PDB file of C-alpha atoms and ligand atoms in Angstrom:
ATOM      1  CA  MET A1080      46.871 -73.735-214.048  1.00 93.00           C
ATOM      2  CA  LEU A1081      49.212 -75.052-216.575  1.00 96.00           C
ATOM      3  CA  ILE A1082      51.150 -72.025-217.275  1.00 96.00           C
ATOM      4  CA  ASN A1083      51.898 -69.093-214.846  1.00 96.00           C
ATOM      5  CA  LYS A1084      51.729 -65.844-216.630  1.00 93.00           C
ATOM      6  CA  GLU A1085      54.428 -64.651-214.250  1.00 93.00           C
ATOM      7  CA  ASN A1086      56.747 -67.162-215.861  1.00 90.00           C
ATOM      8  CA  LEU A1087      56.143 -65.937-219.389  1.00 94.00           C
ATOM      9  CA  PRO A1088      58.973 -64.075-221.113  1.00 96.00           C
ATOM     10  CA  LEU A1089      58.203 -60.653-222.090  1.00 97.00           C
ATOM     11  CA  VAL A1090      59.078 -58.896-225.389  1.00 98.00           C
ATOM     12  CA  ALA A1091      59.807 -55.315-226.299  1.00 97.00           C
ATOM     13  CA  GLU A1092      56.256 -54.701-227.744  1.00 97.00           C
ATOM     14  CA  ASP A1093      53.208 -54.581-225.345  1.00 96.00           C
ATOM     15  CA  PHE A1094      50.619 -55.428-228.040  1.00 96.00           C
ATOM     16  CA  MET A1095      52.480 -58.743-228.550  1.00 98.00           C
ATOM     17  CA  ASN A1096      52.653 -59.342-224.547  1.00 98.00           C
ATOM     18  CA  GLU A1097      48.963 -58.711-224.445  1.00 98.00           C
ATOM     19  CA  VAL A1098      48.018 -61.281-226.885  1.00 98.00           C
ATOM     20  CA  HIS A1099      50.501 -63.857-225.326  1.00 98.00           C
ATOM     21  CA  TYR A1100      48.609 -63.328-222.033  1.00 98.00           C
ATOM     22  CA  GLU A1101      45.217 -63.998-223.740  1.00 98.00           C
ATOM     23  CA  ASP A1102      46.892 -67.120-225.291  1.00 98.00           C
ATOM     24  CA  ILE A1103      47.847 -68.294-221.639  1.00 98.00           C
ATOM     25  CA  ASP A1104      44.407 -67.752-220.407  1.00 98.00           C
ATOM     26  CA  LEU A1105      43.028 -69.899-223.088  1.00 98.00           C
ATOM     27  CA  ILE A1106      45.497 -72.680-222.832  1.00 98.00           C
ATOM     28  CA  ASN A1107      44.896 -72.820-219.055  1.00 98.00           C
ATOM     29  CA  THR A1108      41.120 -73.031-219.641  1.00 98.00           C
ATOM     30  CA  LEU A1109      41.668 -75.896-222.262  1.00 98.00           C
ATOM     31  CA  HIS A1110      43.846 -77.719-219.747  1.00 98.00           C
ATOM     32  CA  LYS A1111      41.289 -77.256-216.950  1.00 98.00           C
ATOM     33  CA  ASN A1112      38.618 -78.729-219.328  1.00 98.00           C
ATOM     34  CA  ILE A1113      40.796 -81.620-220.368  1.00 98.00           C
ATOM     35  CA  LEU A1114      41.168 -82.613-216.644  1.00 98.00           C
ATOM     36  CA  LYS A1115      37.411 -82.493-216.315  1.00 98.00           C
ATOM     37  CA  PHE A1116      36.901 -84.775-219.220  1.00 98.00           C
ATOM     38  CA  ILE A1117      39.491 -87.244-217.686  1.00 98.00           C
ATOM     39  CA  GLU A1118      37.344 -87.023-214.482  1.00 98.00           C
ATOM     40  CA  GLU A1119      34.074 -87.727-216.418  1.00 97.00           C
ATOM     41  CA  GLU A1120      34.151 -88.961-219.990  1.00 96.00           C
ATOM     42  CA  SER A1121      30.781 -87.432-221.175  1.00 96.00           C
ATOM     43  CA  ILE A1122      29.710 -86.089-224.543  1.00 96.00           C
ATOM     44  CA  GLU A1123      29.197 -82.701-222.822  1.00 98.00           C
ATOM     45  CA  ASN A1124      32.826 -82.695-221.454  1.00 98.00           C
ATOM     46  CA  LYS A1125      34.171 -83.829-224.871  1.00 97.00           C
ATOM     47  CA  MET A1126      32.363 -80.910-226.538  1.00 98.00           C
ATOM     48  CA  LEU A1127      33.626 -78.695-224.005  1.00 98.00           C
ATOM     49  CA  VAL A1128      37.315 -79.568-224.816  1.00 98.00           C
ATOM     50  CA  ILE A1129      36.660 -79.393-228.520  1.00 98.00           C
ATOM     51  CA  ASN A1130      34.885 -75.802-228.273  1.00 98.00           C
ATOM     52  CA  THR A1131      37.708 -74.539-225.915  1.00 98.00           C
ATOM     53  CA  TYR A1132      40.440 -75.941-228.420  1.00 98.00           C
ATOM     54  CA  LYS A1133      38.575 -74.250-231.400  1.00 98.00           C
ATOM     55  CA  GLN A1134      38.541 -70.901-229.413  1.00 98.00           C
ATOM     56  CA  TRP A1135      42.268 -71.308-228.639  1.00 98.00           C
ATOM     57  CA  TYR A1136      42.912 -72.256-232.483  1.00 98.00           C
ATOM     58  CA  SER A1137      41.214 -69.114-233.812  1.00 98.00           C
ATOM     59  CA  HIS A1138      42.859 -66.892-231.319  1.00 98.00           C
ATOM     60  CA  THR A1139      46.218 -68.399-232.277  1.00 98.00           C
ATOM     61  CA  VAL A1140      45.279 -67.712-236.055  1.00 98.00           C
ATOM     62  CA  ASN A1141      44.806 -64.083-235.257  1.00 98.00           C
ATOM     63  CA  HIS A1142      47.764 -63.904-232.895  1.00 98.00           C
ATOM     64  CA  PHE A1143      50.125 -65.078-235.668  1.00 98.00           C
ATOM     65  CA  LYS A1144      48.382 -62.891-238.247  1.00 98.00           C
ATOM     66  CA  GLY A1145      48.866 -59.731-236.085  1.00 98.00           C
ATOM     67  CA  GLU A1146      52.590 -60.317-236.014  1.00 98.00           C
ATOM     68  CA  GLU A1147      52.948 -61.311-239.689  1.00 98.00           C
ATOM     69  CA  GLU A1148      51.190 -58.240-240.856  1.00 98.00           C
ATOM     70  CA  LYS A1149      53.317 -55.976-238.856  1.00 97.00           C
ATOM     71  CA  MET A1150      56.492 -57.799-240.041  1.00 97.00           C
ATOM     72  CA  LEU A1151      55.346 -57.290-243.731  1.00 97.00           C
ATOM     73  CA  GLU A1152      54.407 -53.729-243.149  1.00 96.00           C
ATOM     74  CA  LEU A1153      57.924 -52.958-241.761  1.00 95.00           C
ATOM     75  CA  ASN A1154      59.752 -55.317-244.108  1.00 94.00           C
ATOM     76  CA  PHE A1155      61.362 -57.527-241.486  1.00 94.00           C
ATOM     77  CA  PRO A1156      63.904 -59.473-243.321  1.00 90.00           C
ATOM     78  CA  PRO A1157      63.526 -62.877-241.800  1.00 94.00           C
ATOM     79  CA  TYR A1158      59.589 -62.873-242.071  1.00 97.00           C
ATOM     80  CA  ILE A1159      59.687 -66.239-243.730  1.00 97.00           C
ATOM     81  CA  VAL A1160      61.635 -67.983-240.994  1.00 97.00           C
ATOM     82  CA  HIS A1161      59.108 -66.497-238.367  1.00 98.00           C
ATOM     83  CA  LYS A1162      56.114 -67.258-240.367  1.00 98.00           C
ATOM     84  CA  SER A1163      57.066 -70.941-240.999  1.00 98.00           C
ATOM     85  CA  GLU A1164      57.316 -71.586-237.347  1.00 98.00           C
ATOM     86  CA  HIS A1165      53.740 -70.118-237.011  1.00 98.00           C
ATOM     87  CA  ASP A1166      52.480 -72.332-240.087  1.00 98.00           C
ATOM     88  CA  ASN A1167      54.012 -75.589-238.664  1.00 98.00           C
ATOM     89  CA  CYS A1168      52.411 -74.865-235.221  1.00 98.00           C
ATOM     90  CA  LEU A1169      49.034 -74.411-236.653  1.00 98.00           C
ATOM     91  CA  GLN A1170      49.206 -77.380-238.740  1.00 98.00           C
ATOM     92  CA  ARG A1171      50.000 -79.398-235.695  1.00 98.00           C
ATOM     93  CA  MET A1172      47.042 -77.999-233.596  1.00 98.00           C
ATOM     94  CA  VAL A1173      44.654 -78.875-236.334  1.00 98.00           C
ATOM     95  CA  TYR A1174      46.050 -82.496-236.677  1.00 98.00           C
ATOM     96  CA  ILE A1175      45.763 -82.866-232.845  1.00 98.00           C
ATOM     97  CA  LEU A1176      42.281 -81.813-232.615  1.00 98.00           C
ATOM     98  CA  ASP A1177      41.250 -84.065-235.774  1.00 98.00           C
ATOM     99  CA  SER A1178      42.821 -87.126-234.038  1.00 96.00           C
ATOM    100  CA  PHE A1179      41.146 -86.393-230.621  1.00 97.00           C
ATOM    101  CA  LYS A1180      37.791 -86.035-232.314  1.00 96.00           C
ATOM    102  CA  LYS A1181      38.332 -89.353-234.021  1.00 96.00           C
ATOM    103  CA  ASP A1182      39.886 -91.456-231.217  1.00 94.00           C
ATOM    104  CA  ASN A1183      38.894 -89.653-227.935  1.00 94.00           C
ATOM    105  CA  ASN A1184      42.642 -89.974-226.992  1.00 95.00           C
ATOM    106  CA  ILE A1185      42.606 -87.369-224.254  1.00 97.00           C
ATOM    107  CA  LYS A1186      46.078 -88.511-222.869  1.00 96.00           C
ATOM    108  CA  GLN A1187      47.622 -87.711-226.185  1.00 97.00           C
ATOM    109  CA  LEU A1188      45.941 -84.263-226.056  1.00 98.00           C
ATOM    110  CA  LYS A1189      46.986 -83.683-222.479  1.00 98.00           C
ATOM    111  CA  GLU A1190      50.508 -84.519-223.163  1.00 98.00           C
ATOM    112  CA  TYR A1191      50.646 -82.208-226.371  1.00 98.00           C
ATOM    113  CA  LEU A1192      49.334 -79.284-224.371  1.00 98.00           C
ATOM    114  CA  GLU A1193      51.533 -79.955-221.393  1.00 98.00           C
ATOM    115  CA  ASN A1194      54.786 -80.695-223.237  1.00 98.00           C
ATOM    116  CA  ASP A1195      54.765 -79.755-226.846  1.00 98.00           C
ATOM    117  CA  VAL A1196      52.713 -76.535-226.623  1.00 98.00           C
ATOM    118  CA  THR A1197      54.291 -75.260-223.365  1.00 97.00           C
ATOM    119  CA  THR A1198      57.856 -75.848-224.612  1.00 97.00           C
ATOM    120  CA  TRP A1199      57.106 -74.512-228.155  1.00 98.00           C
ATOM    121  CA  LEU A1200      55.468 -71.281-226.928  1.00 98.00           C
ATOM    122  CA  ILE A1201      58.138 -70.338-224.354  1.00 97.00           C
ATOM    123  CA  ASN A1202      60.804 -71.088-226.844  1.00 97.00           C
ATOM    124  CA  HIS A1203      59.076 -69.155-229.834  1.00 98.00           C
ATOM    125  CA  ILE A1204      58.611 -66.145-227.635  1.00 98.00           C
ATOM    126  CA  GLN A1205      62.122 -66.240-226.384  1.00 97.00           C
ATOM    127  CA  THR A1206      63.528 -66.521-229.876  1.00 97.00           C
ATOM    128  CA  MET A1207      61.424 -65.359-232.797  1.00 97.00           C
ATOM    129  CA  ASP A1208      59.004 -63.022-230.981  1.00 98.00           C
ATOM    130  CA  THR A1209      61.902 -61.508-228.981  1.00 97.00           C
ATOM    131  CA  VAL A1210      63.917 -60.600-232.013  1.00 96.00           C
ATOM    132  CA  THR A1211      60.964 -59.522-234.080  1.00 97.00           C
ATOM    133  CA  ALA A1212      59.616 -57.206-231.280  1.00 97.00           C
ATOM    134  CA  MET A1213      63.080 -55.665-231.027  1.00 96.00           C
ATOM    135  CA  PHE A1214      62.946 -54.914-234.682  1.00 96.00           C
ATOM    136  CA  PHE A1215      59.474 -53.363-234.386  1.00 95.00           C
ATOM    137  CA  LYS A1216      60.808 -51.238-231.683  1.00 92.00           C
ATOM    138  CA  SER A1217      64.011 -50.191-232.805  1.00 88.00           C
ATOM    139  CA  GLY A1218      64.073 -50.921-236.606  1.00 80.00           C
ATOM    140  CA  VAL A1219      67.321 -52.906-236.056  1.00 76.00           C
ATOM    141  CA  SER A1220      67.205 -56.388-238.040  1.00 72.00           C
ATOM    142  CA  PRO A1221      69.074 -59.300-236.435  1.00 67.00           C
ATOM    143  CA  CYS A1222      70.852 -59.612-239.649  1.00 62.00           C
ATOM    144  CA  HIS A1223      72.484 -56.247-239.028  1.00 59.00           C
ATOM    145  CA  ALA A1224      72.731 -56.392-235.256  1.00 51.00           C
ATOM    146  CA  GLN A1225      75.880 -55.670-233.497  1.00 48.00           C
ATOM    147  CA  HIS A1226      77.582 -58.415-231.687  1.00 47.00           C
TER     148      HIS A1226
HETATM  149 FE1  LIG B 861      53.743 -64.367-230.414  1.00 97.67          FE
HETATM  150 FE1  LIG B 862      55.495 -65.508-233.402  1.00 97.67          FE
END
């Protein structure tokens, strides 16, 4: 297991926490399949990695879309800041999968998942998602929050 759900920061909105837990399940499955490919470099195992990655990617598209739609609906002022973090993350996910398909570089994929993704996700939840969930719950924008 790469990420333990118990270590995941919680936000004020349950619908977001649920999606984050699903995300962790998919990341852990992908990690397991990466290790399987390292153990045995077969076409089957490569396809398994690619298919799990694609599942994780489409889940992430919906994960981000769910937050973005609610931000728009409630006129969350820093919408564009939050959305641009999502967009950058998706772009990188596409790039990493494409390069793995071409060069079979499983080490790069493993490092990306273990370091970049894990760090990004925890940081994103602790900052953007936390502030956004608080706004969804209370209607208080970070721009007008009391210090
Ligand atoms: Fe999120
Ligand atoms: Fe987010």
